[in-house]
Structure formats: structure tokens, C-alpha cells
GROMACS .gro file of C-alpha atoms in nm:
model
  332
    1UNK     CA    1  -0.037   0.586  -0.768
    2UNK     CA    2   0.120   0.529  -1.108
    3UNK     CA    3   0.266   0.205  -1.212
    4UNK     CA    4   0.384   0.338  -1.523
    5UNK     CA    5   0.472   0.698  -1.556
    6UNK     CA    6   0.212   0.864  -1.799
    7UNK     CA    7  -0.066   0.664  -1.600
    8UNK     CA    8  -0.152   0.957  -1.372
    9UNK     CA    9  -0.280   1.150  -1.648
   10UNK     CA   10  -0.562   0.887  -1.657
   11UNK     CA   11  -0.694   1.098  -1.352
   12UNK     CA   12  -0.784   1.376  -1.594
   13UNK     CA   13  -1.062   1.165  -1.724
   14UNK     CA   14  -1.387   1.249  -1.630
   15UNK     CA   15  -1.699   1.050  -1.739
   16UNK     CA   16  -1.961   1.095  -1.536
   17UNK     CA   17  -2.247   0.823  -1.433
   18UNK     CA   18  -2.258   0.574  -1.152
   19UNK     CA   19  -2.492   0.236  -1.133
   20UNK     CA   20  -2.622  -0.014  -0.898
   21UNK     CA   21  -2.664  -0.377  -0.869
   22UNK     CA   22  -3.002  -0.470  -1.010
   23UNK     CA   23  -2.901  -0.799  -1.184
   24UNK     CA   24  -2.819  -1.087  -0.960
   25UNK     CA   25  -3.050  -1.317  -0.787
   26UNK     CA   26  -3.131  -1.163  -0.460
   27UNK     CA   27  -2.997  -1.287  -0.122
   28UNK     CA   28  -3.166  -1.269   0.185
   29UNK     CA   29  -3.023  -0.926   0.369
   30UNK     CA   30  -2.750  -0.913   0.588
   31UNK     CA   31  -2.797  -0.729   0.983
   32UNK     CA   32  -2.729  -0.397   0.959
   33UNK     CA   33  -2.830  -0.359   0.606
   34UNK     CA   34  -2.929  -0.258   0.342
   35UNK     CA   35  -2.707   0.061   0.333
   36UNK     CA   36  -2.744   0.339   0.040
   37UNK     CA   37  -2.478   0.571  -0.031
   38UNK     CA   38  -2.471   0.860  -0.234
   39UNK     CA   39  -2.198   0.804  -0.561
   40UNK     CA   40  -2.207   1.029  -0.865
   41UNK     CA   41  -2.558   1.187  -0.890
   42UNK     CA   42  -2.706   0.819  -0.758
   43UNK     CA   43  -2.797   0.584  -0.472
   44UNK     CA   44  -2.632   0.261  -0.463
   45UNK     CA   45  -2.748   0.037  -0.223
   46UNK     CA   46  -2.584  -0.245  -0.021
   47UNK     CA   47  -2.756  -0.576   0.096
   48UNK     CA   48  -2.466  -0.683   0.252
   49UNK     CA   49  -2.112  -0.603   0.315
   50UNK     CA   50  -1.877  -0.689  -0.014
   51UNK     CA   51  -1.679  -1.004  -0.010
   52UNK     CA   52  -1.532  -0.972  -0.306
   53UNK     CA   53  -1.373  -0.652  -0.425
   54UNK     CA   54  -1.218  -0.555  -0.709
   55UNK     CA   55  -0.947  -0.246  -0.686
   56UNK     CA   56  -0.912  -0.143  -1.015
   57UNK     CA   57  -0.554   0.064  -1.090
   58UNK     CA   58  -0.645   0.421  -1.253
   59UNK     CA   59  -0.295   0.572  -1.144
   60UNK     CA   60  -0.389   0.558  -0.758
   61UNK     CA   61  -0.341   0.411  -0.465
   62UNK     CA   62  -0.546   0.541  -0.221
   63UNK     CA   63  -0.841   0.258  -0.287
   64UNK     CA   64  -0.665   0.006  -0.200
   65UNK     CA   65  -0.490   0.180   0.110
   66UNK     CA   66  -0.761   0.282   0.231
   67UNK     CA   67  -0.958  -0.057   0.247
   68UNK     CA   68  -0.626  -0.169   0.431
   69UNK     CA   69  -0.601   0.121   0.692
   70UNK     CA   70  -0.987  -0.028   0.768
   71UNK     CA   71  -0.845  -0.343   0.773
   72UNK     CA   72  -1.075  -0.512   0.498
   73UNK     CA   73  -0.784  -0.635   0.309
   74UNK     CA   74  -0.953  -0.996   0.316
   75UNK     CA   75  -1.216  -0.850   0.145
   76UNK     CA   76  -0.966  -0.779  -0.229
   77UNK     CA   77  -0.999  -1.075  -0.447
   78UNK     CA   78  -0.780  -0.898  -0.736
   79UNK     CA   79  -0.567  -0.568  -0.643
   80UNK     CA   80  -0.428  -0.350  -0.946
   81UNK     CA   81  -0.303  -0.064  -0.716
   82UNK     CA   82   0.060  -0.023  -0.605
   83UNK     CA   83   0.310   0.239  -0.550
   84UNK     CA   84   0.554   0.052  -0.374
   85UNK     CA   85   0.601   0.258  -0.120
   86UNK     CA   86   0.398   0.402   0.199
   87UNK     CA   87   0.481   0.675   0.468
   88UNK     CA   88   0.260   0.445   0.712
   89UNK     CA   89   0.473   0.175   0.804
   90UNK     CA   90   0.411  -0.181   0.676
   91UNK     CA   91   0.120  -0.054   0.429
   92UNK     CA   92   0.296  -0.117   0.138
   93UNK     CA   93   0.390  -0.456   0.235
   94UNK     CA   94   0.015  -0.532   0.317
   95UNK     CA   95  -0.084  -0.400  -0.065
   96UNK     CA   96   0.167  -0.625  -0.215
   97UNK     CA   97   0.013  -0.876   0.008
   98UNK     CA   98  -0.319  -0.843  -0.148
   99UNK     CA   99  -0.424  -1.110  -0.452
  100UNK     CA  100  -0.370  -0.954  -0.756
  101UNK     CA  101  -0.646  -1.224  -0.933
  102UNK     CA  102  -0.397  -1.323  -1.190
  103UNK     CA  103  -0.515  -1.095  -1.403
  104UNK     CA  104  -0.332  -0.955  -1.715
  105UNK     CA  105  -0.333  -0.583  -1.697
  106UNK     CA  106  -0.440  -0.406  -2.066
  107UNK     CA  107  -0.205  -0.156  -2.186
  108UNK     CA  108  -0.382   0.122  -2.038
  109UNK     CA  109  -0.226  -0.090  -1.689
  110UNK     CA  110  -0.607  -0.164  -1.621
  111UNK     CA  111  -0.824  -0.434  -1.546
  112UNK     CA  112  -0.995  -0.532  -1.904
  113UNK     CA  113  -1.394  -0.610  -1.901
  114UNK     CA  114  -1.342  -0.993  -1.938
  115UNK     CA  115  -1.090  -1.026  -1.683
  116UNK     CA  116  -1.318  -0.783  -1.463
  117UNK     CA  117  -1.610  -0.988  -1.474
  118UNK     CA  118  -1.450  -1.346  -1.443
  119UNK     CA  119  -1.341  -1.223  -1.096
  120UNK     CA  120  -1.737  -1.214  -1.024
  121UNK     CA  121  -1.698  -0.912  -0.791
  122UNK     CA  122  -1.991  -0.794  -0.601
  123UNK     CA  123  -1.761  -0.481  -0.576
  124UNK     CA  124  -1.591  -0.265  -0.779
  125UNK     CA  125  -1.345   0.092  -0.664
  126UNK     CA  126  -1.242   0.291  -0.971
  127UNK     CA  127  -1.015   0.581  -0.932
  128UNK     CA  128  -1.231   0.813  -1.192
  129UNK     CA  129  -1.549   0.721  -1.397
  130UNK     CA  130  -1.326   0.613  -1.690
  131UNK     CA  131  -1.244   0.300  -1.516
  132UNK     CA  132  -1.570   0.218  -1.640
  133UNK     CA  133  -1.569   0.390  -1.982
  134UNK     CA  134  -1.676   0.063  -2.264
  135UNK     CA  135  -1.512   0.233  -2.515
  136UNK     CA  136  -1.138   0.171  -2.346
  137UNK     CA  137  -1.220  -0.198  -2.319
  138UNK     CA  138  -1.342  -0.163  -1.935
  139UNK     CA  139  -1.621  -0.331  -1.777
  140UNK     CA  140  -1.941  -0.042  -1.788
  141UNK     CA  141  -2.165  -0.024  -1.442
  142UNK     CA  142  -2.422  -0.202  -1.637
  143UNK     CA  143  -2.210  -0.497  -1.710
  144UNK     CA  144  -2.119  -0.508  -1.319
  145UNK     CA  145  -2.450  -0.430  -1.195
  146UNK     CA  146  -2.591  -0.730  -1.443
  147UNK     CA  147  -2.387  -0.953  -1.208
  148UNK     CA  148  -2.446  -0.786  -0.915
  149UNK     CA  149  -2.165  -0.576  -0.857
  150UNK     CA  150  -2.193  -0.249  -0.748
  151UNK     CA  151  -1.935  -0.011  -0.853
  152UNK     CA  152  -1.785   0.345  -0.680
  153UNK     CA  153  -1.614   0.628  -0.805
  154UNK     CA  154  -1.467   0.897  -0.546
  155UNK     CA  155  -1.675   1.180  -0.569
  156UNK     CA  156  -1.485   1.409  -0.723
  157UNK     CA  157  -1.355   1.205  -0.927
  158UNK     CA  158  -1.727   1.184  -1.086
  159UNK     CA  159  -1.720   1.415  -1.351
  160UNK     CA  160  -1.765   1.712  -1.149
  161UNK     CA  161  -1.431   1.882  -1.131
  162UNK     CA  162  -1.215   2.037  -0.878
  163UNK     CA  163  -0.962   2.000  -0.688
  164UNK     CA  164  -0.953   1.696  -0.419
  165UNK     CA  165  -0.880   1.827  -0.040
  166UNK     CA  166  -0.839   1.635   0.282
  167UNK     CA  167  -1.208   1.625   0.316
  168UNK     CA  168  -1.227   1.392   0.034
  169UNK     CA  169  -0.987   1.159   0.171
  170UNK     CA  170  -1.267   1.189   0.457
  171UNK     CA  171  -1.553   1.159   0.227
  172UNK     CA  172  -1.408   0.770   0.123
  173UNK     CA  173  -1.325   0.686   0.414
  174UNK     CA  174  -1.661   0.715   0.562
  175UNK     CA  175  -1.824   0.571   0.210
  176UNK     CA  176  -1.644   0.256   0.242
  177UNK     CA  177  -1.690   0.188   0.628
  178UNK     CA  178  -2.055   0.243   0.590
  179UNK     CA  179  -2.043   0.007   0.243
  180UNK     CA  180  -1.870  -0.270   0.476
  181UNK     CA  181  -2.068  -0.235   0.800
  182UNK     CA  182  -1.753  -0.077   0.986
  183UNK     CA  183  -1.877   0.287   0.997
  184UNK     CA  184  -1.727   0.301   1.324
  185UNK     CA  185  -1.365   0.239   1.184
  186UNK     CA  186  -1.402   0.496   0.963
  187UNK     CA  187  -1.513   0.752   1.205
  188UNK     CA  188  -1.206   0.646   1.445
  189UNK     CA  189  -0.977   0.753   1.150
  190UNK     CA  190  -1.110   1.041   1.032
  191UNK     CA  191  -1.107   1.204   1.422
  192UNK     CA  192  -0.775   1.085   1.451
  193UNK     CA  193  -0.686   1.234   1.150
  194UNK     CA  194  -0.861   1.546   1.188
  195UNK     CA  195  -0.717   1.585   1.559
  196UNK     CA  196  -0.333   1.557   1.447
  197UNK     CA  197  -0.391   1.783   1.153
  198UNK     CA  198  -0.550   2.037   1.376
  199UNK     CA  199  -0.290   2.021   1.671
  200UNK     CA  200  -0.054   2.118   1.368
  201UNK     CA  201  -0.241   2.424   1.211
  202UNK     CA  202  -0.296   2.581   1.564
  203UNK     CA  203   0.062   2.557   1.595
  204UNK     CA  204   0.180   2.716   1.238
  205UNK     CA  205  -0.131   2.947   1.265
  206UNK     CA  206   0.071   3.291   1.277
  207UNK     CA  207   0.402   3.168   1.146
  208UNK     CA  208   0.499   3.298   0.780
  209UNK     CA  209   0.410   3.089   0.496
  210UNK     CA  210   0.725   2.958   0.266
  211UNK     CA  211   0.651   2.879  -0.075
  212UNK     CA  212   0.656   2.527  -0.140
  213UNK     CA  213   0.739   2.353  -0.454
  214UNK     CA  214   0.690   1.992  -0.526
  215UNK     CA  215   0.785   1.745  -0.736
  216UNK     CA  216   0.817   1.370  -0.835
  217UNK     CA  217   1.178   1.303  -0.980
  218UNK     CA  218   1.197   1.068  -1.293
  219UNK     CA  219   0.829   1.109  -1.401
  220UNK     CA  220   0.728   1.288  -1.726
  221UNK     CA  221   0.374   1.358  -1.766
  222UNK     CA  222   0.443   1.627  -2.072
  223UNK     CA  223   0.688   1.858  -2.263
  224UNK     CA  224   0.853   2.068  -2.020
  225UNK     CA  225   1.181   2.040  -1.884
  226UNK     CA  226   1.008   1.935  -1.531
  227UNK     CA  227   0.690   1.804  -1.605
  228UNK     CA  228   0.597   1.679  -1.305
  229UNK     CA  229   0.586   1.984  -1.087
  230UNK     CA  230   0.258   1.979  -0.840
  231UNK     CA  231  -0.002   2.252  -0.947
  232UNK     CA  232  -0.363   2.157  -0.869
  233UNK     CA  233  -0.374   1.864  -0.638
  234UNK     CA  234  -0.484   1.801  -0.325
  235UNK     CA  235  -0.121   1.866  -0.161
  236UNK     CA  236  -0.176   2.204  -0.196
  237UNK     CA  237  -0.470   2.190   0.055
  238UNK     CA  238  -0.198   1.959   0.347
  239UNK     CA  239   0.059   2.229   0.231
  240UNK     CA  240  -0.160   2.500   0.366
  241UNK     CA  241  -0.253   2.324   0.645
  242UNK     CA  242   0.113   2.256   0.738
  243UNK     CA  243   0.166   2.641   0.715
  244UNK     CA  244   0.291   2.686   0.359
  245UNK     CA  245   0.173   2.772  -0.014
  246UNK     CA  246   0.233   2.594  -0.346
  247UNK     CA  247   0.484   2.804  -0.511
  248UNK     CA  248   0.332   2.628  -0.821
  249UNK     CA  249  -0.026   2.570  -0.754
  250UNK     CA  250  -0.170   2.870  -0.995
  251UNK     CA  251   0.078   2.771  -1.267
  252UNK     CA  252  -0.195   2.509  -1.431
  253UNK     CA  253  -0.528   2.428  -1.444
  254UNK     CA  254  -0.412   2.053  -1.406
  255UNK     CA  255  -0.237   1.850  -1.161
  256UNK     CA  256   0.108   1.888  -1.287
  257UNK     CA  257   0.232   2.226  -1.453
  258UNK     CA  258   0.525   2.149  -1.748
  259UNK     CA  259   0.784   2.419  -1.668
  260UNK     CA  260   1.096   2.540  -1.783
  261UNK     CA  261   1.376   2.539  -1.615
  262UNK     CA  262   1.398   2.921  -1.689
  263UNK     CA  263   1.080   2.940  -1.494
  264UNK     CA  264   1.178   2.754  -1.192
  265UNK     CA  265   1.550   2.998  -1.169
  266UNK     CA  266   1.290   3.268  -1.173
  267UNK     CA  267   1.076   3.157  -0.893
  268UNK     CA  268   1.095   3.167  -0.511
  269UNK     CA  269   1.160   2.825  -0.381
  270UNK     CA  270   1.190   2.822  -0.001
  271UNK     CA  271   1.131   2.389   0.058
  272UNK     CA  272   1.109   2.104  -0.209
  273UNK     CA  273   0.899   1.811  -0.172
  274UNK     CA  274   1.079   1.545  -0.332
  275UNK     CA  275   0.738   1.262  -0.393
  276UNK     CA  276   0.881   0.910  -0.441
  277UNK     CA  277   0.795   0.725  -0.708
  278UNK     CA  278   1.027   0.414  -0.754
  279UNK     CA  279   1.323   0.665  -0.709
  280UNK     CA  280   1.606   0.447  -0.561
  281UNK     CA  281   1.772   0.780  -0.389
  282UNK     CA  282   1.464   1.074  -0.391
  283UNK     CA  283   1.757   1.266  -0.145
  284UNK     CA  284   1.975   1.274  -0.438
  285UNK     CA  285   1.727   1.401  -0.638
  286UNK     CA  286   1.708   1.649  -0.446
  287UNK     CA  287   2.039   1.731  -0.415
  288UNK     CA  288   2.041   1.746  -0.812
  289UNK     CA  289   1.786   2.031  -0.772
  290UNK     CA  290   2.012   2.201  -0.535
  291UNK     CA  291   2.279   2.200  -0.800
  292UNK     CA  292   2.067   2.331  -1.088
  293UNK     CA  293   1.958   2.588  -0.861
  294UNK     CA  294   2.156   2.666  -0.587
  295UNK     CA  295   2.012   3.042  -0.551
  296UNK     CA  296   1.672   2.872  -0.403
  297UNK     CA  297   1.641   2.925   0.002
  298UNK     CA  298   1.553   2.581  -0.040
  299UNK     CA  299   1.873   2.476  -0.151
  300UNK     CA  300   2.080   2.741   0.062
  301UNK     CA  301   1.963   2.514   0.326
  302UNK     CA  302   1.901   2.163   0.198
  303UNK     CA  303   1.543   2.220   0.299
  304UNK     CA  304   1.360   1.938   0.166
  305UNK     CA  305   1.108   1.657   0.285
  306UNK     CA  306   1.107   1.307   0.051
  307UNK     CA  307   0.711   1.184   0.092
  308UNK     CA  308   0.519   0.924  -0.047
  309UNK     CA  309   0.141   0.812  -0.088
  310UNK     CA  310   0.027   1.029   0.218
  311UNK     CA  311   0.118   1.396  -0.032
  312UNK     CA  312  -0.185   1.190  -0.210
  313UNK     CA  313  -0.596   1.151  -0.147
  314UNK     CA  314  -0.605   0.829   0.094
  315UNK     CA  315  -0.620   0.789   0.458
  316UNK     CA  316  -0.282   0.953   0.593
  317UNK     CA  317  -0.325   1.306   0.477
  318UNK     CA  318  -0.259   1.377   0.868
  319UNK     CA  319   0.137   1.181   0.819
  320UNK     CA  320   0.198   1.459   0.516
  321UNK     CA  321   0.067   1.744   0.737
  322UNK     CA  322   0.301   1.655   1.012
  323UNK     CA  323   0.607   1.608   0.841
  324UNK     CA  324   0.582   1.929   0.585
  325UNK     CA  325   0.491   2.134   0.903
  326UNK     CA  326   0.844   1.964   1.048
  327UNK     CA  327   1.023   2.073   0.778
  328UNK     CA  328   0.855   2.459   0.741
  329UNK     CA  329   0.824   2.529   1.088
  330UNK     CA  330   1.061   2.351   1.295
  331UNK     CA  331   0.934   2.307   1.666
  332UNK     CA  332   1.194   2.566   1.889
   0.00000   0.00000   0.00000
């Protein structure tokens, strides 16, 4: 996600459009291809799988992890994603891994159009059609596309609106193995995904539903005394599927609601999600909460989970589901 703390609201954005690579000489076609996928409104066709991808930053990570979980990390030639922390074991060492193309990030913590196109991509991920906006200083499809890069946006990310859910995760996933010829990694991911997030619903099916507030510790993203309190976001889709509700999630329209902390004494908190965010002790943070509100269930009982990038859209929506179910609805 972020690498600075107002970045998320970069997400917001929405500029619609997508391009494709029209202005390169052409090569002779690679087996397999040429693919098409579908990205904002329009085809974008493949003659061969990317060698050289660009990740640009946009306040995510889930790009970037998601080209590792397929294992096409050889693929990056200049990563701007990084969160610094992963609940999939050695995936944030592998992102730090990744060249980062020596570029100088803008002050939007962005790749900047000249930067962008000395890389010479033939590839481009963008969290949200911003990433290619002109007037910010970015790199537009038709600047990639002269150079034969073709660009991708998740899709709802496009300019379409609402609210990302575990099938979007899905929806990349499969985008990306079909864009580098590994369709078949994709599909191993997404069934192993959807099989451990399914084992966990059957088993939470009938159980009561605790309301669920979450949180990243340290991050201000507006006025309110907690600011970064989860409202519309695609955790409240692995909440639900873990057998709970977002105590929060009908408190804004965006992701984060900016509440008082009047309104969170008033409301029924039975589990905290404590997201970390370059939080040296997230635990503690919760433990602060517990103090400031000690009539919550939640903090009656120290009921809290400390997650990472997986509460996020990326590939290990299925690690999230697991471990908020553990904490909900405790196997007997």
C-alpha cells in the first residue's frame, strides 16, 4: 500500500480510459499469442509475454505481489510498490528484492513520465487510471502505447466505481497470467484460494456475526480523531466471509470514515483489526484502543487480529479470511 500516509487517498481517483500498444515496430509473435484482454471499456492485445514491466506505486501493493505470488518477479525492471510487510511469508522480502529502476519518485511518490518512459517498458500496472492522468506529470497510455507499452488498470479501479471484493483480487490474477502466458498459475491460485475461503464460510455459516471494526494505527487520511477507520473496502467483503460485519462499513461512502472518538464510545465493537502499516508494535496499538475504550467486548477480551497486505485486493485474500475467522469464531 501506502509509502507515505495520505497516499491511499490517491485510490479515490478515478479517470477512466485504457490504451494499447500501436506504436512500436512489430515483432514477429510469440507461441501462444497474441492474447486480448478486456481493461477499462477496451481490448488490449499481447504479442508476447512482457519482459519488462513497470509497477507503478498508486498507494498499493497488490501489483506487484501479485506478479510475485505468479512468480514473474524477473519480469519488474523498476518496482514503486512496497508496504514492508506481508502475511505470506518471505513476500515482502521478494518485493524489496525487485529493481526499483533507479528512479526518483515525484512528490505524488509516483513514477514521473520521463522516468516512465526511459525504463522502455513494454508494460505498465497502475493502481487506478490516474497513474496515467498527463496533467499530474504521469506518462498517458498514448505516450506508452507510442513505444509499445501496453498499460492496465484493475477493473474497478477504471472509473467505474464500487467497492473491490475478493473476486477482483480474482479478476487480476487471471488478467495477468493470461497477459504472461501462465494462465494456468493463475487458475492454481485462484482454486486454492477459493477452496480455503470456502472451507471457512461453511464452517462460520450459522455462527453469530460480531461487529468488526478496523483500523490502521498512525495513519491520517483526514480530520477526525481516527481517520483511518475501514468503511468501504474490500475487507468488508473477507470480513463477511470470515463470519463477521464491518461495524463501520455504512459510516462513509469512501474507504476510510473520519470518526470521533465520541462515535467509536458509542458503537459496538466486538474484535479490532489492527492493519500494519510501518507500526513497530500494531499489539500495542491495540492495547491503546483497549485503554481509550475499555467498555468494547473487544477490549473486555483483548480480541484483536494485527494483519497486513492480505486485509487488501492482491492474491492472499484467503490468509485474511482464515485468520479473522480464527479470531471471531474460534475452532472448539
Amino acid at each position: 500500500m501506502q509509502v507515505k500516509r495520505t497516499a491511499m487517498a490517491l485510490v479515490l481517483l478515478t479517470i477512466a480510459g485504457c490504451g494499447t500498444s500501436t506504436g512500436a515496430a512489430q515483432q514477429p509473435t510469440a507461441p501462444g499469442y497474441p492474447v486480448t484482454i478486456s481493461n477499462c471499456g477496451k481490448d488490449v492485445t499481447f504479442q508476447r509475454p512482457p519482459t519488462r514491466t513497470v509497477v507503478m506505486n498508486g498507494g498499493s501493493v497488490a501489483e506487484v505481489s501479485t506478479l510475485v505470488a505468479l512468480g514473474l518477479g524477473d519480469r519488474v525492471v523498476a518496482n514503486s510498490q512496497s508496504y514492508g510487510a506481508s502475511d505470506e511469508p518471505g513476500r515482502a522480502e521478494a518485493i524489496a528484492k525487485l529493481p526499483t529502476g533507479g528512479i526518483k519518485l515525484n512528490d505524488q511518490m509516483d513514477i514521473p513520465r520521463e522516468a516512465m518512459l526511459g525504463q522502455r517498458p513494454d508494460f505498465v500496472l497502475a493502481t487506478y487510471s490516474g497513474g496515467f492522468d498527463g496533467s499530474r506529470g504521469f506518462a498517458t497510455r498514448e505516450d506508452l502505447s507510442a513505444i509499445g507499452a501496453n498499460t492496465y488498470v484493475p477493473a474497478k479501479m477504471c472509473g467505474t466505481g464500487g467497492t473491490q471484493t475478493v473476486e477482483d483480487s480474482y479478476a487480476m490474477l487471471r488478467d495477468l497470467g493470461k497477459v504472461y502466458g501462465v494462465s494456468d498459475r493463475a487458475e492454481r491460485l485462484v482454486e486454492d484460494s477459493k477452496q480455503r475461503i470456502s472451507q471457512v464460510e461453511a464452517r462460520v455459516k450459522d455462527k453469530p456475526k460480531p461487529k468488526v471494526m478496523l483500523i490502521i494505527p498512525g495513519m491520517d487520511m483526514g480530520a477526525g480523531d481516527f481517520s483511518s477507520v475501514g468503511a468501504k473496502g474490500i475487507w468488508n467483503d473477507l470480513i463477511a466471509r470470515a463470519g463477521g460485519v464491518n461495524a463501520f462499513a455504512d459510516s462513509a461512502p469512501q474507504l476510510f470514515a473520519n470518526l470521533s472518538k465520541e462515535q467509536l464510545a458509542a458503537a459496538q465493537i466486538d474484535a479490532v483489526i489492527v492493519v500494519n502499516y510501518q507500526n513497530p508494535d500494531p499489539n500495542a496499538s491495540a492495547t491503546k484502543l483497549y485503554e481509550q475504550f475499555p467498555q468494547w467486548a473487544a477490549a473486555k477480551a483483548k480480541r484483536h487480529v494485527v494483519l497486513s497486505d492480505s486485509i487488501y485486493f492482491g492474491p492472499n485474500n484467503a490468509t485474511a479470511v482464515e485468520r479473522i475467522a480464527a479470531l471471531l469464531h474460534p475452532a472448539q
